[in-house]
Tab-separated table of C-alpha atoms and ligand atoms in Angstrom:
chain	number	residue	atom	x	y	z
A	219	MET	CA	97.111	108.165	85.970
A	220	ASN	CA	97.152	111.444	87.843
A	221	ILE	CA	100.343	112.147	89.761
A	222	GLU	CA	100.933	115.321	91.673
A	223	ILE	CA	104.300	115.461	93.360
A	224	ASP	CA	103.880	116.762	96.902
A	225	LYS	CA	106.218	119.282	98.488
A	226	THR	CA	107.854	116.791	100.874
A	227	THR	CA	108.794	114.562	97.929
A	228	LYS	CA	110.167	117.522	95.981
A	229	ASP	CA	112.196	118.572	99.020
A	230	ILE	CA	113.648	115.081	99.474
A	231	VAL	CA	114.552	114.859	95.776
A	232	LEU	CA	116.303	118.232	96.042
A	233	MET	CA	118.133	117.022	99.155
A	234	VAL	CA	119.303	113.904	97.263
A	235	ARG	CA	120.423	116.143	94.383
A	236	ALA	CA	122.418	118.312	96.762
A	237	MET	CA	124.145	115.328	98.343
A	238	GLY	CA	124.688	113.829	94.883
A	239	THR	CA	127.474	116.143	93.791
A	240	GLU	CA	129.101	116.335	97.174
A	241	TYR	CA	128.870	112.722	98.343
A	242	LEU	CA	127.164	110.138	96.100
A	243	ARG	CA	129.202	110.758	92.938
A	244	PRO	CA	132.643	111.079	94.608
A	245	LEU	CA	132.061	108.153	96.984
A	246	GLY	CA	130.753	105.997	94.143
A	247	LEU	CA	133.768	106.810	91.976
A	248	GLU	CA	136.127	106.056	94.837
A	249	ALA	CA	134.465	102.649	95.395
A	250	ASP	CA	134.654	101.957	91.654
A	251	ARG	CA	138.361	102.767	91.640
A	252	THR	CA	139.262	100.719	94.734
A	253	GLY	CA	136.673	97.951	94.389
A	254	VAL	CA	135.772	98.409	98.058
A	255	ALA	CA	132.284	99.333	99.290
A	256	ILE	CA	131.838	102.572	101.260
A	257	PRO	CA	132.698	101.672	104.890
A	258	LYS	CA	129.614	101.409	107.069
A	259	ASP	CA	131.060	103.811	109.643
A	260	HIS	CA	131.639	106.530	107.032
A	261	PRO	CA	130.611	109.962	108.444
A	262	PHE	CA	128.354	110.420	105.412
A	263	TYR	CA	126.082	107.615	106.643
A	264	PHE	CA	125.795	109.244	110.095
A	265	MET	CA	124.800	112.453	108.350
A	266	ILE	CA	122.147	110.551	106.385
A	267	ALA	CA	120.823	108.987	109.613
A	268	GLN	CA	120.625	112.409	111.284
A	269	SER	CA	118.663	113.797	108.342
A	270	GLY	CA	115.804	111.332	108.974
A	271	TYR	CA	116.297	109.822	105.502
A	272	MET	CA	116.190	106.230	106.805
A	273	SER	CA	112.465	106.424	107.535
A	274	GLN	CA	111.401	108.239	104.339
A	275	SER	CA	110.356	105.040	102.555
A	276	LEU	CA	108.209	103.760	105.426
A	277	ARG	CA	104.535	103.785	104.557
A	278	SER	CA	102.585	105.314	107.395
A	279	GLU	CA	99.525	103.443	108.645
A	280	LYS	CA	96.566	105.632	107.772
A	281	GLN	CA	93.159	105.877	109.347
A	282	PRO	CA	90.315	104.722	107.067
A	283	GLY	CA	89.348	107.547	104.692
A	284	GLU	CA	92.488	109.553	105.417
A	285	LYS	CA	94.021	110.886	102.195
A	286	SER	CA	97.707	111.220	101.495
A	287	PRO	CA	99.027	114.591	100.475
A	288	GLY	CA	99.961	114.901	96.834
A	289	LEU	CA	97.695	112.194	95.477
A	290	SER	CA	94.471	112.656	93.652
A	291	GLY	CA	91.490	110.324	94.098
A	292	ASP	CA	89.747	109.280	97.253
A	293	ASN	CA	91.015	105.727	97.564
A	294	SER	CA	91.358	105.087	101.270
A	295	LYS	CA	94.322	102.781	100.640
A	296	ALA	CA	96.165	105.553	98.789
A	297	SER	CA	99.634	106.698	99.765
A	298	ASN	CA	102.490	108.296	97.879
A	299	THR	CA	105.352	106.197	99.198
A	300	SER	CA	106.111	104.300	95.984
A	301	VAL	CA	106.064	107.314	93.685
A	302	ARG	CA	108.269	109.138	96.165
A	303	THR	CA	110.701	106.219	96.404
A	304	VAL	CA	110.857	105.914	92.601
A	305	LEU	CA	111.719	109.598	92.224
A	306	ILE	CA	114.356	109.415	94.956
A	307	ALA	CA	115.858	106.245	93.447
A	308	GLU	CA	116.088	107.948	90.052
A	309	GLU	CA	117.714	111.068	91.407
A	310	GLY	CA	120.198	109.213	93.620
A	311	SER	CA	121.208	106.912	90.784
A	312	TYR	CA	121.807	109.893	88.519
A	313	TRP	CA	124.774	110.596	90.799
A	314	ASP	CA	125.756	107.019	91.597
A	315	ARG	CA	123.542	103.965	91.722
A	316	GLY	CA	125.949	102.005	93.934
A	317	ALA	CA	126.201	104.776	96.519
A	318	MET	CA	122.424	105.218	96.351
A	319	VAL	CA	121.757	101.527	97.096
A	320	SER	CA	124.334	101.685	99.880
A	321	LEU	CA	122.350	104.313	101.799
A	322	PRO	CA	121.158	103.204	105.232
A	323	GLY	CA	117.479	102.274	105.509
A	324	PRO	CA	115.291	99.201	105.054
A	325	GLY	CA	116.215	98.915	101.347
A	326	LEU	CA	114.865	95.797	99.654
A	327	GLY	CA	114.000	94.403	103.109
A	328	GLY	CA	111.314	97.066	103.547
A	329	PRO	CA	108.681	96.009	100.962
A	330	PRO	CA	108.165	92.418	102.238
A	331	VAL	CA	107.748	93.626	105.821
A	332	GLN	CA	105.442	96.353	104.560
A	333	SER	CA	103.263	94.039	102.491
A	334	MET	CA	103.320	90.857	104.592
A	335	GLY	CA	104.155	91.945	108.147
A	336	THR	CA	101.654	92.320	110.970
A	337	LYS	CA	101.209	95.739	112.575
A	338	GLU	CA	103.381	94.593	115.485
A	339	GLN	CA	106.127	93.343	113.126
A	340	LYS	CA	106.177	96.603	111.156
A	341	GLU	CA	106.467	98.506	114.385
A	342	ARG	CA	109.222	96.245	115.724
A	343	PHE	CA	111.365	95.945	112.581
A	344	PHE	CA	110.932	99.486	111.302
A	345	SER	CA	111.488	101.219	114.647
A	346	ILE	CA	115.291	101.119	114.181
A	347	PHE	CA	114.940	103.318	111.092
A	348	LYS	CA	113.066	106.000	112.975
A	349	GLN	CA	116.019	106.788	115.256
A	350	LYS	CA	118.635	109.238	113.983
A	351	GLU	CA	121.694	108.348	116.050
A	352	ARG	CA	123.337	105.745	113.838
A	353	PRO	CA	122.984	104.372	110.312
A	354	VAL	CA	121.247	100.989	110.059
A	355	TRP	CA	120.444	98.711	107.127
A	356	ALA	CA	118.159	95.805	106.261
A	357	ALA	CA	118.332	93.327	103.375
A	358	PHE	CA	116.356	90.831	101.326
A	359	ALA	CA	117.377	87.278	100.446
A	360	MET	CA	115.519	85.125	97.969
A	361	THR	CA	118.237	84.022	95.512
A	362	GLU	CA	120.137	80.778	96.138
A	363	PRO	CA	122.900	78.994	94.237
A	364	GLN	CA	120.266	76.775	92.526
A	365	ALA	CA	117.390	79.255	92.473
A	366	GLY	CA	117.648	82.630	90.753
A	367	SER	CA	114.934	83.269	88.196
A	368	ASP	CA	113.117	80.103	89.190
A	369	VAL	CA	112.394	81.037	92.781
A	370	ALA	CA	110.111	78.011	93.183
A	371	ARG	CA	113.316	76.025	93.596
A	372	ILE	CA	114.557	77.694	96.767
A	373	ALA	CA	115.854	74.993	99.090
A	374	THR	CA	116.499	76.838	102.355
A	375	ARG	CA	114.461	74.784	104.823
A	376	ALA	CA	112.301	76.082	107.624
A	377	VAL	CA	111.287	73.527	110.230
A	378	LYS	CA	109.030	74.352	113.157
A	379	ASP	CA	110.418	73.351	116.568
A	380	GLY	CA	108.228	74.383	119.489
A	381	ASN	CA	107.793	78.132	119.336
A	382	GLU	CA	110.804	78.590	117.086
A	383	TRP	CA	111.648	78.003	113.435
A	384	VAL	CA	114.950	76.416	112.499
A	385	LEU	CA	116.441	77.618	109.202
A	386	ASN	CA	119.131	75.829	107.186
A	387	GLY	CA	120.411	76.798	103.747
A	388	GLN	CA	122.422	79.248	101.716
A	389	LYS	CA	121.528	82.552	100.091
A	390	MET	CA	123.474	84.546	97.551
A	391	TYR	CA	123.641	88.001	95.939
A	392	SER	CA	121.918	89.595	98.918
A	393	SER	CA	122.534	93.341	98.734
A	394	ASN	CA	123.707	95.106	101.919
A	395	SER	CA	123.361	91.868	103.934
A	396	PRO	CA	126.839	92.062	105.560
A	397	ARG	CA	125.846	95.296	107.327
A	398	ALA	CA	122.136	94.587	107.833
A	399	GLU	CA	120.482	94.513	111.256
A	400	TRP	CA	117.981	92.049	109.826
A	401	VAL	CA	117.415	90.196	106.571
A	402	VAL	CA	114.097	88.989	105.143
A	403	VAL	CA	114.810	85.378	104.194
A	404	PHE	CA	112.481	83.314	102.019
A	405	ALA	CA	112.558	79.613	102.918
A	406	THR	CA	110.409	76.570	102.263
A	407	VAL	CA	108.529	74.407	104.741
A	408	ASP	CA	108.318	71.666	102.102
A	409	PRO	CA	110.169	71.816	98.738
A	410	SER	CA	107.604	69.461	97.150
A	411	LEU	CA	104.975	72.216	97.560
A	412	GLY	CA	106.909	74.553	95.231
A	413	ARG	CA	105.875	78.172	95.711
A	414	ASP	CA	103.060	77.248	98.118
A	415	GLY	CA	105.651	76.066	100.618
A	416	HIS	CA	107.420	79.440	100.808
A	417	ARG	CA	107.494	81.438	104.027
A	418	ALA	CA	109.241	84.729	104.788
A	419	PHE	CA	111.236	85.176	107.986
A	420	VAL	CA	113.043	88.101	109.510
A	421	VAL	CA	116.492	86.866	110.524
A	422	GLU	CA	118.295	89.184	112.877
A	423	ALA	CA	122.001	89.536	112.175
A	424	ASN	CA	123.097	88.475	115.648
A	425	THR	CA	121.254	85.127	115.353
A	426	PRO	CA	123.699	82.246	115.946
A	427	GLY	CA	124.196	80.323	112.692
A	428	PHE	CA	123.851	83.380	110.430
A	429	GLU	CA	127.216	83.754	108.700
A	430	ILE	CA	128.351	85.919	105.787
A	431	LEU	CA	130.339	83.682	103.422
A	432	ARG	CA	131.547	85.922	100.645
A	433	VAL	CA	131.219	89.424	99.246
A	434	GLU	CA	130.974	89.384	95.432
A	435	GLU	CA	133.373	91.322	93.223
A	436	LYS	CA	130.942	92.996	90.860
A	437	MET	CA	131.632	94.594	87.453
A	438	GLY	CA	129.942	97.823	88.586
A	439	ILE	CA	127.892	99.326	91.444
A	440	LYS	CA	130.776	98.674	93.810
A	441	ALA	CA	129.766	101.123	96.533
A	442	TYR	CA	127.583	98.523	98.268
A	443	GLU	CA	128.168	94.913	99.189
A	444	THR	CA	126.359	92.005	97.568
A	445	ALA	CA	126.991	88.829	99.523
A	446	SER	CA	126.306	85.127	100.077
A	447	PHE	CA	125.440	83.893	103.544
A	448	ALA	CA	124.778	80.608	105.303
A	449	LEU	CA	122.011	79.761	107.735
A	450	THR	CA	123.069	76.875	109.923
A	451	ASP	CA	120.516	75.745	112.501
A	452	CYS	CA	119.434	79.360	112.800
A	453	ARG	CA	116.699	79.513	115.447
A	454	ILE	CA	114.144	82.199	114.684
A	455	PRO	CA	111.381	83.139	117.115
A	456	GLU	CA	107.896	82.292	115.843
A	457	ASP	CA	107.114	86.024	115.976
A	458	ASN	CA	109.577	86.587	113.126
A	459	LEU	CA	107.500	84.633	110.611
A	460	LEU	CA	106.244	87.519	108.464
A	461	GLY	CA	102.476	87.865	108.701
A	462	GLY	CA	102.246	85.102	111.316
A	463	HIS	CA	100.787	81.628	110.768
A	464	GLU	CA	97.320	82.962	109.782
A	465	TYR	CA	98.723	84.965	106.871
A	466	TYR	CA	99.602	81.775	104.970
A	467	LEU	CA	96.123	80.218	105.440
A	468	ASN	CA	94.757	82.747	102.959
A	469	LYS	CA	95.200	81.170	99.525
A	470	SER	CA	96.327	84.378	97.807
A	471	ASN	CA	99.036	84.878	100.414
A	472	LYS	CA	100.426	81.378	100.118
A	473	GLY	CA	104.164	81.433	99.803
A	474	PHE	CA	104.982	83.178	96.581
A	475	GLY	CA	102.097	85.655	96.798
A	476	GLY	CA	104.097	87.616	99.370
A	477	ALA	CA	107.271	87.506	97.284
A	478	MET	CA	105.347	88.653	94.222
A	479	ARG	CA	103.920	91.617	96.112
A	480	THR	CA	107.485	92.458	97.133
A	481	PHE	CA	108.633	92.387	93.496
A	482	ASN	CA	105.660	94.518	92.439
A	483	ALA	CA	106.916	97.153	94.868
A	484	THR	CA	110.630	96.881	94.113
A	485	ARG	CA	110.651	96.473	90.306
A	486	PRO	CA	109.585	100.078	89.588
A	487	ILE	CA	112.208	101.334	92.062
A	488	VAL	CA	115.067	99.307	90.585
A	489	SER	CA	113.958	100.286	87.061
A	490	ALA	CA	113.918	103.964	88.048
A	491	MET	CA	117.557	103.596	89.056
A	492	GLY	CA	118.262	102.785	85.400
A	493	VAL	CA	116.453	105.977	84.413
A	494	GLY	CA	118.736	107.952	86.722
A	495	ILE	CA	121.878	106.473	85.151
A	496	ALA	CA	120.503	107.028	81.636
A	497	ARG	CA	119.791	110.677	82.452
A	498	ALA	CA	123.386	111.082	83.618
A	499	ALA	CA	124.695	109.515	80.385
A	500	TYR	CA	122.389	111.718	78.320
A	501	ASP	CA	123.678	114.837	80.067
A	502	VAL	CA	127.290	113.881	79.320
A	503	ALA	CA	126.450	113.356	75.639
A	504	LYS	CA	124.420	116.561	75.370
A	505	GLN	CA	127.171	118.586	77.011
A	506	PHE	CA	129.711	117.057	74.650
A	507	VAL	CA	127.611	117.993	71.618
A	508	GLU	CA	127.093	121.523	72.901
A	509	ASP	CA	130.824	121.935	73.572
A	510	GLU	CA	132.132	120.274	70.425
A	511	PHE	CA	129.669	121.335	67.758
A	512	PRO	CA	128.834	124.988	67.312
A	513	LYS	CA	125.153	125.492	66.667
A	514	HIS	CA	125.411	125.925	62.891
A	515	SER	CA	127.384	122.732	62.374
A	516	PHE	CA	125.251	120.808	64.875
A	517	ASN	CA	122.236	121.565	62.733
A	518	ARG	CA	123.890	119.629	59.927
A	519	ILE	CA	124.653	116.564	61.984
A	520	ASN	CA	121.356	114.806	61.641
A	521	ARG	CA	122.508	111.471	62.954
A	522	ILE	CA	123.589	112.939	66.264
A	523	LYS	CA	120.365	114.888	66.556
A	524	ASP	CA	118.368	111.720	65.955
A	525	THR	CA	120.401	109.844	68.532
A	526	LEU	CA	119.958	112.529	71.190
A	527	SER	CA	116.251	112.651	70.515
A	528	GLN	CA	115.953	108.847	70.752
A	529	MET	CA	117.888	108.867	74.019
A	530	GLN	CA	115.586	111.454	75.488
A	531	GLN	CA	112.463	109.557	74.372
A	532	ASN	CA	113.769	106.344	75.916
A	533	ILE	CA	114.346	108.143	79.214
A	534	VAL	CA	110.864	109.694	79.251
A	535	PHE	CA	109.169	106.434	78.248
A	536	SER	CA	111.056	104.483	80.927
A	537	ARG	CA	110.267	107.054	83.601
A	538	LEU	CA	106.556	106.988	82.790
A	539	LEU	CA	106.461	103.194	83.035
A	540	CYS	CA	108.110	103.317	86.467
A	541	LEU	CA	105.799	106.055	87.707
A	542	LYS	CA	102.682	104.317	86.494
A	543	ALA	CA	103.608	101.052	88.219
A	544	ALA	CA	104.424	102.932	91.437
A	545	TRP	CA	101.289	105.074	91.265
A	546	LEU	CA	99.045	102.009	90.906
A	547	LEU	CA	100.674	100.501	93.975
A	548	ASP	CA	100.166	103.718	95.895
A	549	MET	CA	96.504	103.698	94.901
A	550	GLY	CA	96.141	100.162	96.245
A	551	LYS	CA	95.501	98.789	92.733
A	552	PRO	CA	97.043	95.675	91.122
A	553	ASN	CA	100.321	96.557	89.391
A	554	SER	CA	102.011	93.263	88.636
A	555	PHE	CA	101.707	93.802	84.848
A	556	GLU	CA	102.936	97.401	84.978
A	557	ALA	CA	105.788	96.581	87.389
A	558	ALA	CA	106.995	93.825	85.047
A	559	GLN	CA	106.582	96.138	82.031
A	560	ALA	CA	108.700	98.798	83.719
A	561	LYS	CA	111.356	96.223	84.593
A	562	LEU	CA	111.203	94.754	81.077
A	563	PHE	CA	111.721	98.011	79.193
A	564	ALA	CA	113.434	100.565	81.414
A	565	PRO	CA	116.755	98.773	82.100
A	566	SER	CA	117.319	97.755	78.462
A	567	LEU	CA	116.311	101.169	77.107
A	568	CYS	CA	118.558	102.823	79.659
A	569	LEU	CA	121.433	100.540	78.710
A	570	LYS	CA	120.800	101.623	75.108
A	571	VAL	CA	120.985	105.264	76.191
A	572	THR	CA	124.412	104.735	77.771
A	573	GLU	CA	125.570	102.946	74.600
A	574	SER	CA	124.300	105.798	72.418
A	575	ALA	CA	126.087	108.321	74.616
A	576	LYS	CA	129.336	106.409	74.113
A	577	GLU	CA	128.734	106.427	70.358
A	578	ILE	CA	128.206	110.179	70.284
A	579	LEU	CA	131.466	110.791	72.131
A	580	GLY	CA	133.386	108.315	69.987
A	581	GLU	CA	136.769	107.462	71.453
A	582	ALA	CA	136.290	109.998	74.229
A	583	GLY	CA	133.304	107.947	75.405
A	584	LEU	CA	135.582	105.093	76.390
A	585	CYS	CA	137.740	107.262	78.635
A	586	GLN	CA	137.095	106.742	82.313
A	587	ASP	CA	136.927	110.445	83.077
A	588	ARG	CA	133.830	110.738	80.894
A	589	LEU	CA	132.058	108.238	83.208
A	590	LEU	CA	130.168	106.604	80.361
A	591	GLU	CA	131.892	103.256	80.587
A	592	LYS	CA	131.072	103.191	84.328
A	593	PHE	CA	127.431	104.085	83.659
A	594	ALA	CA	127.186	101.192	81.179
A	595	ARG	CA	128.623	98.766	83.758
A	596	ASP	CA	126.336	100.080	86.503
A	597	VAL	CA	123.160	99.956	84.454
A	598	LYS	CA	123.692	96.364	83.264
A	599	ALA	CA	123.094	94.903	86.731
A	600	ILE	CA	119.650	96.507	86.810
A	601	ASP	CA	118.652	94.228	83.970
A	602	ILE	CA	119.329	91.204	86.179
A	603	VAL	CA	118.312	92.098	89.719
A	604	GLU	CA	114.619	91.648	90.659
A	605	GLY	CA	114.084	89.387	87.668
A	606	THR	CA	115.750	89.411	84.265
A	607	GLN	CA	114.246	90.706	81.031
A	608	GLN	CA	113.261	87.191	79.967
A	609	ILE	CA	111.383	86.649	83.233
A	610	GLN	CA	109.563	89.982	82.900
A	611	ASN	CA	108.556	88.912	79.383
A	612	LEU	CA	106.957	85.811	80.885
A	613	VAL	CA	105.077	87.865	83.506
A	614	VAL	CA	103.907	90.388	80.915
A	615	ALA	CA	102.829	87.636	78.503
A	616	ARG	CA	100.833	85.845	81.225
A	617	ASN	CA	99.077	89.099	82.038
A	618	LEU	CA	98.238	89.832	78.413
A	619	ILE	CA	95.723	87.033	78.067
A	620	GLY	CA	92.262	88.498	78.441
A	621	ARG	CA	93.552	92.034	78.801
A	622	GLU	CA	92.571	95.054	76.742
A	623	ILE	CA	95.425	97.003	75.177
A	624	ILE	CA	94.388	100.281	76.774
A	625	LYS	CA	93.022	99.628	80.227
A	626	ASP	CA	93.207	102.912	82.122
B	1042	LIG	C1	123.887	93.365	91.678
B	1042	LIG	C2	122.895	92.338	92.073
B	1042	LIG	C3	122.215	92.475	93.279
B	1042	LIG	C4	121.291	91.506	93.688
B	1042	LIG	N1	120.627	91.662	94.890
B	1042	LIG	C5	119.798	90.689	95.319
B	1042	LIG	C6	119.174	90.768	96.610
B	1042	LIG	O1	119.340	91.750	97.350
B	1042	LIG	N2	118.433	89.723	97.027
B	1042	LIG	C7	118.201	88.618	96.251
B	1042	LIG	O2	117.501	87.703	96.676
B	1042	LIG	N3	118.777	88.501	95.010
B	1042	LIG	C8	119.555	89.503	94.539
B	1042	LIG	N4	120.157	89.398	93.291
B	1042	LIG	C9	119.958	88.187	92.515
B	1042	LIG	C10	119.093	88.374	91.274
B	1042	LIG	O3	117.748	88.585	91.637
B	1042	LIG	C11	119.289	87.127	90.395
B	1042	LIG	O4	120.604	87.187	89.897
B	1042	LIG	C12	118.292	87.063	89.260
B	1042	LIG	O5	117.023	86.743	89.757
B	1042	LIG	C13	118.688	86.044	88.189
B	1042	LIG	O6	119.005	84.817	88.748
B	1042	LIG	P1	120.356	84.041	88.337
B	1042	LIG	O7	121.483	85.011	88.459
B	1042	LIG	O8	120.443	82.797	89.138
B	1042	LIG	O9	120.184	83.707	86.832
B	1042	LIG	P2	119.378	82.435	86.147
B	1042	LIG	O10	118.084	82.326	86.811
B	1042	LIG	O11	120.323	81.270	86.270
B	1042	LIG	O12	119.237	82.917	84.704
B	1042	LIG	C14	120.304	82.878	83.748
B	1042	LIG	C15	119.741	83.344	82.407
B	1042	LIG	O13	118.683	82.463	81.971
B	1042	LIG	C16	117.494	83.203	81.722
B	1042	LIG	N5	116.318	82.422	82.109
B	1042	LIG	C17	116.115	81.789	83.288
B	1042	LIG	N6	114.901	81.203	83.309
B	1042	LIG	C18	114.321	81.479	82.113
B	1042	LIG	C19	113.056	81.162	81.514
B	1042	LIG	N7	112.147	80.442	82.155
B	1042	LIG	N8	112.803	81.613	80.258
B	1042	LIG	C20	113.720	82.356	79.590
B	1042	LIG	N9	114.928	82.676	80.099
B	1042	LIG	C21	115.228	82.258	81.340
B	1042	LIG	C22	117.621	84.449	82.560
B	1042	LIG	O14	116.830	85.506	82.071
B	1042	LIG	C23	119.108	84.743	82.487
B	1042	LIG	O15	119.369	85.435	81.314
B	1042	LIG	C24	121.055	90.366	92.864
B	1042	LIG	C25	121.747	90.241	91.646
B	1042	LIG	C26	122.644	91.210	91.245
B	1042	LIG	C27	123.352	91.037	89.933
């Protein structure tokens, strides 16, 4: 792995840091206190739109042989979008993961369009993020009441009718869907085919039959909405089938292949959000130690020193896993194993870091003004979204067969 961080990425990370203290942290705390997501017409979002942030995660189509700035190697497929997005996700989540996820842009809807969409579809669906006048969102919907970890069981039906598709079903836990301009919806053309029957559609929010049913009351990350919605005789133009009919004739693209590529892109990003929260918890604990224990007495408190050191190692280890998975993707190499590894370890290690921080502070760690109890609530959800720990274990185990321990 050879990652050089280019200047544009560094500048964006610094921009996120600057808006962190002023906007992300206070808005996230306000949402946590009231239980209400940041309103979509908040002036902050217009400011974000004007800054051009909404298009930062869009992978530009390169000419063959063209090299991306900031990446070593001469792989013609190389880009730096994933590494950049991972670093931005980490920094934003340091300030507030909920506010970070709430930011306008393609969000989790971006990767499936990026990996499965035709050139025309990318142009059409991403063009709204290139304007700077108003904030716009997109979303992703795989999960259903009967299909969470076991996505093969999705039951939302897609039936072809002339040059349209008719969708019927229900989705749940779809982040940012109530404010999205479009949502990538995974449906099945035939449930008996399992994953091979899956197709991905872009459902535009103004489509008749698309109806938000309920916004969840979450234990943390309250700055953005996570919602259920119904699709009732939703008529989708044939052009909104991601990749078009031909895409699904290729065996490796059949149904779940596209979803898997989406997860390979999003798992390092979601995991990096855990790293951001863990860093924030670590800083609170370190500050507390520096304030409460003068240097000479701190030297005698071996347990606290060990804990701080462990916390820091967990953060570094988690960050490296996220970066490696993202870097492989940027280099156009397979990263399913590394993406699952990042998702397997980073969220639980980061949860451990927040727990350790609470331990170091003792009773003070449970006080709301120390933020640690909020960090612990916020980081827990990362363990679940984009596949739980147990599911990542399955993916990692499948990949281990026939694999050398040190590959790269
Ligand atoms: C905050 C938040 C935001 C989300 N955003 C989105 C989104 O934008 N779009 C979207 O589509 N979904 C989203 N989700 C849904 C998320 O991806 C699912 O919750 C997740 O995949 C788990 O599914 P489930 O909740 O149905 O749990 P289940 O699948 O019912 O799992 C319950 C428990 O059983 C375990 N388990 C299940 N199967 C196995 C197995 N084979 N072996 C061992 N253990 C197993 C799981 O690990 C888990 O611990 C979001 C969830 C949350 C919490």
